[in-house]
mmCIF file of C-alpha atoms in Angstrom:
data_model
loop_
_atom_site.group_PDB
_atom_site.id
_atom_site.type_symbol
_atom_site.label_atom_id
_atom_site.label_comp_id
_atom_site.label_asym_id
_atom_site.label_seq_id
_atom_site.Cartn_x
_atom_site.Cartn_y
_atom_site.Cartn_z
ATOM 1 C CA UNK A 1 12.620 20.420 -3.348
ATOM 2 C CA UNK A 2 14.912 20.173 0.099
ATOM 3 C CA UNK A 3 15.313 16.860 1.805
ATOM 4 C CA UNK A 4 13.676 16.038 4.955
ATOM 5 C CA UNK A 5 17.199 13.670 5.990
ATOM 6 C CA UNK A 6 20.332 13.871 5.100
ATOM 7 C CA UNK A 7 21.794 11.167 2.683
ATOM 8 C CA UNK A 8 24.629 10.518 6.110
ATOM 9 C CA UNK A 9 21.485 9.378 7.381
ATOM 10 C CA UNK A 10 19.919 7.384 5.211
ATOM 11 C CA UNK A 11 22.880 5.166 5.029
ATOM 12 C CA UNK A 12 23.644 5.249 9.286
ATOM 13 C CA UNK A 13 19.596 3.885 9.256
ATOM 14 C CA UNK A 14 20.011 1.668 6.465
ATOM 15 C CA UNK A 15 19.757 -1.885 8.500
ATOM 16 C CA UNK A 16 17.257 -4.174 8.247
ATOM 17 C CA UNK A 17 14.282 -3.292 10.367
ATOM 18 C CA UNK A 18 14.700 0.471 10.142
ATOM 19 C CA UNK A 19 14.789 1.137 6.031
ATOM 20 C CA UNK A 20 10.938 1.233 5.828
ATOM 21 C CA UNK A 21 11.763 4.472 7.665
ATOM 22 C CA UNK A 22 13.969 5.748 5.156
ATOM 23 C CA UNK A 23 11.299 5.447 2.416
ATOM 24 C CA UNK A 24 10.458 9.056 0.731
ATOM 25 C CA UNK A 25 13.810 10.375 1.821
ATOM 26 C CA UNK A 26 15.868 10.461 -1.422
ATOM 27 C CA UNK A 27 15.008 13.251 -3.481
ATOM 28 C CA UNK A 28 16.124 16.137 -5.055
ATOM 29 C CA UNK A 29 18.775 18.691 -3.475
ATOM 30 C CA UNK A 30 18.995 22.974 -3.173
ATOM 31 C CA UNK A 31 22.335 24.489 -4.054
ATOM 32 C CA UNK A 32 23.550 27.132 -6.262
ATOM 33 C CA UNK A 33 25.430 25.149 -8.925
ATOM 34 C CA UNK A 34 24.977 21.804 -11.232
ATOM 35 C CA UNK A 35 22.035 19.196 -9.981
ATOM 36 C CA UNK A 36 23.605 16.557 -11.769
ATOM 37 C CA UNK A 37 20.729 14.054 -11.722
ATOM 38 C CA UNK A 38 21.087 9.936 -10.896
ATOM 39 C CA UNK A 39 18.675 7.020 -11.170
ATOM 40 C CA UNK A 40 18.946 3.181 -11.177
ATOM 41 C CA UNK A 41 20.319 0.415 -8.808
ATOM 42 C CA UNK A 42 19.246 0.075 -5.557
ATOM 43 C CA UNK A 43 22.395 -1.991 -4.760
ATOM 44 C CA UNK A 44 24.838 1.495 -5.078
ATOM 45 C CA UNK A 45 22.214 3.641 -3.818
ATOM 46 C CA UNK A 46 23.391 4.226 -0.381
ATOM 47 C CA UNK A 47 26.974 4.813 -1.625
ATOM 48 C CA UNK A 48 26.373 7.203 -4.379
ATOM 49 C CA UNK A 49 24.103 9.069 -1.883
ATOM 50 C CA UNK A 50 27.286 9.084 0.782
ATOM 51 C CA UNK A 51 29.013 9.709 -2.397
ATOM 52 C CA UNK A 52 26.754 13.114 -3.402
ATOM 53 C CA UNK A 53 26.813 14.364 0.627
ATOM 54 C CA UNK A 54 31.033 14.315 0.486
ATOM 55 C CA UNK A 55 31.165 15.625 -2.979
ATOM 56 C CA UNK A 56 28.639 18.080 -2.308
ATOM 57 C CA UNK A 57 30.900 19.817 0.388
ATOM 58 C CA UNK A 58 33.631 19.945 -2.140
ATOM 59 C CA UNK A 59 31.895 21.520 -4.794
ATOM 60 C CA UNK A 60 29.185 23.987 -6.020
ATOM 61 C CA UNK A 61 26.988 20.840 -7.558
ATOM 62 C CA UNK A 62 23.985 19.627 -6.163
ATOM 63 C CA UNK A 63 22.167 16.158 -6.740
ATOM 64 C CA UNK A 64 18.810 14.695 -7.741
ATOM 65 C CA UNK A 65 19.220 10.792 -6.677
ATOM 66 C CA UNK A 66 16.527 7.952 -7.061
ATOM 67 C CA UNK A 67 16.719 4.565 -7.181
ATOM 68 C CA UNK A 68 14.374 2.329 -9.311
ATOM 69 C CA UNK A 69 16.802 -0.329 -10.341
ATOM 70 C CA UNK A 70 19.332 -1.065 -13.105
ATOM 71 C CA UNK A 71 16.962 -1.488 -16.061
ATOM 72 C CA UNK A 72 15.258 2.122 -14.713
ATOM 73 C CA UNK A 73 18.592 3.347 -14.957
ATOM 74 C CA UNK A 74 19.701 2.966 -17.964
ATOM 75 C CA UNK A 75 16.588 3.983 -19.787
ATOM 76 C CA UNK A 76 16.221 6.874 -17.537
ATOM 77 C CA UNK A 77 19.831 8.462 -18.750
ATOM 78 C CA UNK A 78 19.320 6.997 -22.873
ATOM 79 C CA UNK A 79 16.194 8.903 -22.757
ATOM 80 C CA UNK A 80 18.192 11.848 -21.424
ATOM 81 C CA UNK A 81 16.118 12.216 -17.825
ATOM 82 C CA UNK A 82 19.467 12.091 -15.800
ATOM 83 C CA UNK A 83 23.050 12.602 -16.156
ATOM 84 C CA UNK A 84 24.606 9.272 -14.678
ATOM 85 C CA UNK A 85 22.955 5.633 -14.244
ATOM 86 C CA UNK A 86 23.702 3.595 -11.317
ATOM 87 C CA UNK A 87 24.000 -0.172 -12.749
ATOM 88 C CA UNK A 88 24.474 -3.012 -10.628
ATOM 89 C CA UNK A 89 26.250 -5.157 -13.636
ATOM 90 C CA UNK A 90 27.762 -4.335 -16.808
ATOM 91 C CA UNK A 91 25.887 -2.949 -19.856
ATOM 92 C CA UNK A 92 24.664 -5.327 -22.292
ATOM 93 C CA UNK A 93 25.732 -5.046 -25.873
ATOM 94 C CA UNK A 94 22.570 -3.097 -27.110
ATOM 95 C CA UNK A 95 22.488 -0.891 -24.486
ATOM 96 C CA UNK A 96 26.184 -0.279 -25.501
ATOM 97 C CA UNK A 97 25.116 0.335 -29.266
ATOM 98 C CA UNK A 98 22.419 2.804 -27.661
ATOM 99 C CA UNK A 99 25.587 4.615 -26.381
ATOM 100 C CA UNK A 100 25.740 3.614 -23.041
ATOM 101 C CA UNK A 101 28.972 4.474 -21.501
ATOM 102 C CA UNK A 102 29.910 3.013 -17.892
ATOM 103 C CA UNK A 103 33.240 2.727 -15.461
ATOM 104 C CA UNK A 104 33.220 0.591 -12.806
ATOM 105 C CA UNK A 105 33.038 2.135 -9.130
ATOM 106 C CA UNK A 106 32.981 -0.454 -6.455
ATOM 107 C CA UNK A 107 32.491 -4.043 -5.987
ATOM 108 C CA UNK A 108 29.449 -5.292 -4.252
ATOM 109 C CA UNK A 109 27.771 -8.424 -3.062
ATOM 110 C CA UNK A 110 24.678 -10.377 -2.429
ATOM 111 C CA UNK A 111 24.498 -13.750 -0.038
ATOM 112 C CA UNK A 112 21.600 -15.941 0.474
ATOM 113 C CA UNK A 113 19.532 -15.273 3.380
ATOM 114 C CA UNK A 114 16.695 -17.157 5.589
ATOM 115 C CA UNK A 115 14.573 -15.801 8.936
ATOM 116 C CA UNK A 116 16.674 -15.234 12.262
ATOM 117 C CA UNK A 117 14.051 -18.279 13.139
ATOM 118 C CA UNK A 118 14.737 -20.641 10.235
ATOM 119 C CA UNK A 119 14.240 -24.172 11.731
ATOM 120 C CA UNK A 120 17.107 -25.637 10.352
ATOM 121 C CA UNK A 121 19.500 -22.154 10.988
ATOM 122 C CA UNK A 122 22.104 -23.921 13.536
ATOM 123 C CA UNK A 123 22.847 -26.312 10.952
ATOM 124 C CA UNK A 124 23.014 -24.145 7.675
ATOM 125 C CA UNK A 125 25.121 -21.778 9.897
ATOM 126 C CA UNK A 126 27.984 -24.672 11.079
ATOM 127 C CA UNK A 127 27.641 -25.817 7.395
ATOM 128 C CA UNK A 128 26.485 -23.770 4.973
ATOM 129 C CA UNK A 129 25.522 -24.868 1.543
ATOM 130 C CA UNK A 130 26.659 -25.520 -1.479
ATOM 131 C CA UNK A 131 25.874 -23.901 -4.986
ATOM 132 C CA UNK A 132 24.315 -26.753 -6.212
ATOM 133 C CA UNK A 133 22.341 -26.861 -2.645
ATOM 134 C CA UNK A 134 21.079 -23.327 -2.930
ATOM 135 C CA UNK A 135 20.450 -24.102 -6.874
ATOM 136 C CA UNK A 136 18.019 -26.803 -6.225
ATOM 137 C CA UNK A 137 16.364 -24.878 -3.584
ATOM 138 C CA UNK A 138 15.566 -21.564 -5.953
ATOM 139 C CA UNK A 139 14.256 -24.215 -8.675
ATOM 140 C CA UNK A 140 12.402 -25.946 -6.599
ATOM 141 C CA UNK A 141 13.949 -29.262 -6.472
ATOM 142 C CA UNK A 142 14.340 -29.499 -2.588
ATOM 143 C CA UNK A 143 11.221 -28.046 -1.211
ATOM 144 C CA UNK A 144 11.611 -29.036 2.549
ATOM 145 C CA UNK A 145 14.042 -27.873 5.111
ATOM 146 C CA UNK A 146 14.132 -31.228 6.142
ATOM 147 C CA UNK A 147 15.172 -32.726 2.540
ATOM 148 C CA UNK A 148 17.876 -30.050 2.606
ATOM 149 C CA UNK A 149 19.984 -30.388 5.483
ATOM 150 C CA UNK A 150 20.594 -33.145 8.391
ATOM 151 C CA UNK A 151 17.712 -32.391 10.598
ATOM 152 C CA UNK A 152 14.129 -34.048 12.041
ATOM 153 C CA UNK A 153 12.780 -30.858 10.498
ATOM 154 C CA UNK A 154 9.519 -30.830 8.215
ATOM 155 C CA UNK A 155 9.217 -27.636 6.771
ATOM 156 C CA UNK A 156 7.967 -26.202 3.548
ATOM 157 C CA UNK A 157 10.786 -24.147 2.134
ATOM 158 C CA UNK A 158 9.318 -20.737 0.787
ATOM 159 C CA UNK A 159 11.332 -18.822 -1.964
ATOM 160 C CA UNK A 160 11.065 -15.135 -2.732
ATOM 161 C CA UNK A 161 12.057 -13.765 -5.715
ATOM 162 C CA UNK A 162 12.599 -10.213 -7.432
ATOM 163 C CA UNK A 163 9.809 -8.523 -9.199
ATOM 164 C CA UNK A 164 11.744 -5.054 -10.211
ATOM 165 C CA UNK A 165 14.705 -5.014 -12.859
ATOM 166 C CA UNK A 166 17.207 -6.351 -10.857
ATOM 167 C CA UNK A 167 20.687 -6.706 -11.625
ATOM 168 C CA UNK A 168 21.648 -8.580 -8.124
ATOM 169 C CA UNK A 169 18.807 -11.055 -9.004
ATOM 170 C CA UNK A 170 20.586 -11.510 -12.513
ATOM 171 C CA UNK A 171 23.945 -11.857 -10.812
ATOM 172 C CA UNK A 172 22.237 -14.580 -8.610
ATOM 173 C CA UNK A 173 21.334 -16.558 -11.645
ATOM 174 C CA UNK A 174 24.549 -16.478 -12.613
ATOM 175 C CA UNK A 175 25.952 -18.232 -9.856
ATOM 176 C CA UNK A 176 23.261 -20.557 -9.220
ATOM 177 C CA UNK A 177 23.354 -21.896 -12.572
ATOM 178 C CA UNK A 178 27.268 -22.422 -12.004
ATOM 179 C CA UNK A 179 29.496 -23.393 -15.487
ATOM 180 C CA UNK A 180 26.343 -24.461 -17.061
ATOM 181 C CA UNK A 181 25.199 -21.386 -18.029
ATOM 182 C CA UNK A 182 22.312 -18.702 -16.279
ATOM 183 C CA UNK A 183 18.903 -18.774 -14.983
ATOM 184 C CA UNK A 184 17.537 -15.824 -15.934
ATOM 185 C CA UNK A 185 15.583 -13.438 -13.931
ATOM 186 C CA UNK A 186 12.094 -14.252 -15.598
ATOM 187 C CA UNK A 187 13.083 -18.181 -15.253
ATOM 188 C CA UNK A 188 13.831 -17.569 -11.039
ATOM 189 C CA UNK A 189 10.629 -15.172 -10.869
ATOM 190 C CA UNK A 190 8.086 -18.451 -12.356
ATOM 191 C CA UNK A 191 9.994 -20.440 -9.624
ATOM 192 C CA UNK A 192 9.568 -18.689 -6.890
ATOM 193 C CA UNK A 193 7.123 -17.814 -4.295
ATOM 194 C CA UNK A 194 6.471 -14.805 -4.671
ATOM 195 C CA UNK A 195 8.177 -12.184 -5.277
ATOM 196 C CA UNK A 196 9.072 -8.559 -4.471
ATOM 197 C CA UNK A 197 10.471 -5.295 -5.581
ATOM 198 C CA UNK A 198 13.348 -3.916 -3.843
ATOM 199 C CA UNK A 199 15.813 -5.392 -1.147
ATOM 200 C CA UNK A 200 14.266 -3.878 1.577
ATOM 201 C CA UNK A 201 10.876 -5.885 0.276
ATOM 202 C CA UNK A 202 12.367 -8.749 -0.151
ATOM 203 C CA UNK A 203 14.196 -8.361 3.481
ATOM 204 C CA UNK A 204 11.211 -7.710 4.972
ATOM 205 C CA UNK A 205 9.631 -10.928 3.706
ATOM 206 C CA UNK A 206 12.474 -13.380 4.629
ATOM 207 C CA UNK A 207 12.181 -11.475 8.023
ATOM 208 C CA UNK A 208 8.675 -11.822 9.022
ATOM 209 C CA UNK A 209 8.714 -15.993 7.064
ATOM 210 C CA UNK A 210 10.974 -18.268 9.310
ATOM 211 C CA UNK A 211 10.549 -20.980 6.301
ATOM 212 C CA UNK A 212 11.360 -18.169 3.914
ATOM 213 C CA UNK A 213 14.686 -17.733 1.649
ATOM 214 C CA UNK A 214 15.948 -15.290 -0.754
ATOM 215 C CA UNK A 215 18.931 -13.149 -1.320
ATOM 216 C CA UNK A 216 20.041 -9.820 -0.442
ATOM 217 C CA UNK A 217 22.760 -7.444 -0.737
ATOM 218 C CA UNK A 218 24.598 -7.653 2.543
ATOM 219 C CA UNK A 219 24.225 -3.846 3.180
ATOM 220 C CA UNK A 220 20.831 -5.313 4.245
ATOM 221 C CA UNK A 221 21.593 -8.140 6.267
ATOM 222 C CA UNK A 222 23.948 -6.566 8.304
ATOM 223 C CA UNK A 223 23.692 -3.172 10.535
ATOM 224 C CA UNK A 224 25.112 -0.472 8.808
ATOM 225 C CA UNK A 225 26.444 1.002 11.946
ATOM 226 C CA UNK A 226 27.610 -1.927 13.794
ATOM 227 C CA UNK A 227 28.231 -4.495 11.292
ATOM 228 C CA UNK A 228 27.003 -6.737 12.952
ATOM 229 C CA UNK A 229 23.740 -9.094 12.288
ATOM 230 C CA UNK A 230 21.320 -7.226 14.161
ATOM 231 C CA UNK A 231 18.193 -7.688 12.443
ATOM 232 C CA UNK A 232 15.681 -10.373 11.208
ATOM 233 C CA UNK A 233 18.090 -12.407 8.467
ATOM 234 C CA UNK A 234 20.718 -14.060 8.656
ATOM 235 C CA UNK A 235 23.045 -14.873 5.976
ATOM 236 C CA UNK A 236 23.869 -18.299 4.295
ATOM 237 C CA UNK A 237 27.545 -19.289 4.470
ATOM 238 C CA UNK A 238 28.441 -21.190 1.160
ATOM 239 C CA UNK A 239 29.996 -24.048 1.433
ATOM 240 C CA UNK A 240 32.534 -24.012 -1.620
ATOM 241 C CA UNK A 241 33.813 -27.705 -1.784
ATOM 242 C CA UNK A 242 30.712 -29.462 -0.642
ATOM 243 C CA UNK A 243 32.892 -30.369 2.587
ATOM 244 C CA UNK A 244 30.841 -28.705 5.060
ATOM 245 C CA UNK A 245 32.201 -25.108 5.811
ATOM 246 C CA UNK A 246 35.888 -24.975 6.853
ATOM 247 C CA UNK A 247 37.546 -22.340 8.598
ATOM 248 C CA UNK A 248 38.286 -20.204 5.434
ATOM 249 C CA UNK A 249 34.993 -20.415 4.274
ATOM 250 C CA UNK A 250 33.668 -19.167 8.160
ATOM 251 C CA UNK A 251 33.347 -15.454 7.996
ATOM 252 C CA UNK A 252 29.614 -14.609 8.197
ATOM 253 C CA UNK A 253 29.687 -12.953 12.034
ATOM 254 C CA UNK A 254 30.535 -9.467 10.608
ATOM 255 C CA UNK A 255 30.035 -7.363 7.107
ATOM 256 C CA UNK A 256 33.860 -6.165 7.703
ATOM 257 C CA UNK A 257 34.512 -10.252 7.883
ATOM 258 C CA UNK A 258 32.484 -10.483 4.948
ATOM 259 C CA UNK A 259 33.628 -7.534 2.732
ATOM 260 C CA UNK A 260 37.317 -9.252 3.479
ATOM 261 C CA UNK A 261 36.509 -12.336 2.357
ATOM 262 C CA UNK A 262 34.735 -10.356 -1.084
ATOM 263 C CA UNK A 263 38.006 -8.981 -1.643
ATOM 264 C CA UNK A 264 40.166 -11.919 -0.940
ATOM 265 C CA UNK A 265 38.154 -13.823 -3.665
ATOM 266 C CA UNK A 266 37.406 -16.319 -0.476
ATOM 267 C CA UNK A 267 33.613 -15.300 -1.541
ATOM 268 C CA UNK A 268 32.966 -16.022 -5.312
ATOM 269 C CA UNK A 269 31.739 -13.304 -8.427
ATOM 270 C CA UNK A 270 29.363 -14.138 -9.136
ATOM 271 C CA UNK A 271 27.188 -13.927 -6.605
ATOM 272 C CA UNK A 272 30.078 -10.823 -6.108
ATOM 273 C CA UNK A 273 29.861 -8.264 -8.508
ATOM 274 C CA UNK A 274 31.093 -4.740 -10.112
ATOM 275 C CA UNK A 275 28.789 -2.016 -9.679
ATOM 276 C CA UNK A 276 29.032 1.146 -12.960
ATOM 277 C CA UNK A 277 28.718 4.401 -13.129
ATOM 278 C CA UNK A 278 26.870 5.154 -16.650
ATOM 279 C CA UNK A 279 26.179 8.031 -19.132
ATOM 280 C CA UNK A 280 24.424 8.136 -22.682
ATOM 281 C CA UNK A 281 28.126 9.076 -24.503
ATOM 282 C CA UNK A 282 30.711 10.337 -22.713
ATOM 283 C CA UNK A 283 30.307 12.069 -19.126
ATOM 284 C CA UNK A 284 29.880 15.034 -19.638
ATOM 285 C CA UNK A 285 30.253 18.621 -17.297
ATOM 286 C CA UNK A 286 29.581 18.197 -13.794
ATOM 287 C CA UNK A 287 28.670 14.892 -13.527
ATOM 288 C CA UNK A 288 32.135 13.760 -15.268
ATOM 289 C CA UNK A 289 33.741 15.452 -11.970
ATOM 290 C CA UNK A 290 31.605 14.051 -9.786
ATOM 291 C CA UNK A 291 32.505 10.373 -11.134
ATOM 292 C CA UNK A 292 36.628 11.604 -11.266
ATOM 293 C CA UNK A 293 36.135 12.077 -8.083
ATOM 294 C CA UNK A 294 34.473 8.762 -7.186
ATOM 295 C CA UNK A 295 37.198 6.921 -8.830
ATOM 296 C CA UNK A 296 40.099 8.720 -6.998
ATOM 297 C CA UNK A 297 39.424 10.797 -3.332
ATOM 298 C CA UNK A 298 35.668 8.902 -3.281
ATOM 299 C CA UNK A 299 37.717 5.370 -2.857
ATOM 300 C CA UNK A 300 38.350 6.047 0.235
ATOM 301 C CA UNK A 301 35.051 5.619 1.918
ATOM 302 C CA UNK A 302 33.867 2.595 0.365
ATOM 303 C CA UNK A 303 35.285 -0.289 2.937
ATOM 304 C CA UNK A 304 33.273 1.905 5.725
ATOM 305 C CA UNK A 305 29.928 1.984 3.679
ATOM 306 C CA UNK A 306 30.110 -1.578 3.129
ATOM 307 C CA UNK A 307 31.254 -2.677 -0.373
ATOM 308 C CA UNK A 308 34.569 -3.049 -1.540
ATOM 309 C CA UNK A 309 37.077 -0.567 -3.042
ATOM 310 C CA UNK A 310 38.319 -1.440 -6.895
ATOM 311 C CA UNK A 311 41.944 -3.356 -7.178
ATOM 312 C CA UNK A 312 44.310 -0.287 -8.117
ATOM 313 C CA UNK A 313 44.824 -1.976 -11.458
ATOM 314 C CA UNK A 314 41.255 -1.863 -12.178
ATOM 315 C CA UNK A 315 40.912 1.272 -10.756
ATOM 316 C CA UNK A 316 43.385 3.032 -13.524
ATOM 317 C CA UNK A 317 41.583 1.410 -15.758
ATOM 318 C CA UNK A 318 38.460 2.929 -14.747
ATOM 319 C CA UNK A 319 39.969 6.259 -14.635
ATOM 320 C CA UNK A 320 41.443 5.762 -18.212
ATOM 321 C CA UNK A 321 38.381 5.057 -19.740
ATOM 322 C CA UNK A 322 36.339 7.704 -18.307
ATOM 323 C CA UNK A 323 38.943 10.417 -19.333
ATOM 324 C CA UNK A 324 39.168 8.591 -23.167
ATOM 325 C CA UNK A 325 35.464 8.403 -23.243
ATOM 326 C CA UNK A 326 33.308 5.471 -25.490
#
């Protein structure tokens, strides 16, 4: 089956408020060698796709790339229906005794985010919130905009959850539940709102809500061209010492801002998070090229897709693994 776009495409049209146009468009490649085929997080989607265009010119291989989520992911390549997983955290010990194998291959992150109309958005933007803030909001112990920051504001807050496996929503309970443990995706899910499956849904909500909050990965919150916030959410700067949001902590106005702070540490993990490459034993063939390559030449384009590159040391120790294999 041929494309209709190009995966260069996708990703340049990937902002909010134009990815319902990009549904339908990944799908399987022509070419004369390999398909290697890849499933799973939505998260690393637009990056592996970049990924697959670059390596693609390179090479004789070809590509078959859905999305679908983690959990899709990983059953899709232990049940042998593609060649590499796309996982959005790190395997869980079963799926490891199932002989999943991942690396790492970028790190990637996730912010809170209300309507570009939120009543109370002048304040959350001059002073953010903190965890336990945002953790009372997702479990429903400050309902009202008005309860929640300094402001005549009375406002129903409306949460929106994940309905699909994902592993962003998993890395969200993570950090909400700070030292004390996790709130599990199926605990957030009875919490919220409603909820949705996909980023783009879940973008889309917050977006047309202005009492509405949720999370996304900030390849949806800001332009993918620009940078810039461009579109119908805006993010929620954390306020890390419950101080109100200090200088440090102020660098929301662009991803590249953003993706700087990620890889400073200035932004925490979690919400901030390691994205994996995975394979039922080791990689094997084509595909084990095609992640090589990720993990050395394929570095270079991450900063300009909008995630952040691995730390050198955790790089080689990507590369190590994949070459010694589970």
């Amino acid at each position: 089956m041929d494309r209709n776009c190009s995966r260069r495409s996708v990703l340049r049209l990937a902002g909010v408020g134009s990815l319902a146009s990009l549904a339908g468009c990944t799908g399987s490649l022509g070419g004369g060698g390999t398909t290697v085929r890849i499933s799973g997080g939505v998260g690393p989607l637009p990056m592996v796709e970049v990924w697959a265009d670059l390596y693609e010119d390179r090479s004789d291989a070809s590509f078959d790339i859905s999305g679908g989520g983690t959990g899709v992911g990983v059953s899709d390549v232990l049940n042998g229906q593609v060649d590499i997983a796309m996982m959005g955290r790190e395997p869980e010990p079963e799926e490891i005794d199932q002989g999943l194998f991942a690396v790492p291959m970028l790190i990637d992150t996730v912010v809170a985010t209300v309507n570009v109309d939120n009543p109370v958005l002048e304040e959350l933007q001059e002073d953010g919130l903190t965890r336990e803030q945002l953790e009372a909001v997702f479990t429903k112990e400050i309902t009202n905009w008005g309860d929640l920051v300094d402001a005549d504001v009375d406002e129903e807050i409306t949460v929106y959850g994940r309905s699909d496996a994902s592993a962003a929503y998993k890395q969200w309970g993570d950090f909400l539940a700070g030292e004390d443990g996790a709130y599990t995706e199926s605990e957030l899910e009875e919490l919220a709102d409603a909820n949705h499956n996909g980023d783009q849904p879940v973008a889309e909500a917050v977006g047309s809500n202005e009492n509405a909050i949720s999370l996304n990965n900030i390849n949806y919150v800001y332009d993918l061209s620009s940078g810039e916030l461009e579109g119908n959410i805006r993010p929620v700067p954390l306020d890390r010492d419950g101080e109100g949001l200090s200088e440090d902590e102020d660098f929301y106005e662009t991803r590249d801002e953003f993706l700087a702070a990620v890889e400073a540490g200035e932004y925490p993990a979690p919400p901030a998070r390691e994205m994996f490459l995975a394979s039922n034993g080791p990689f094997e063939d084509e595909a084990y090229d095609f992640v090589e390559w990720v993990l050395t030449d394929g570095q270079a384009y991450v900063r300009e897709n909008g995630y952040v590159p691995l730390e050198d040391a955790r790089l080689e120790e990507a590369q190590e693994n994949l070459a010694e294999g589970p």
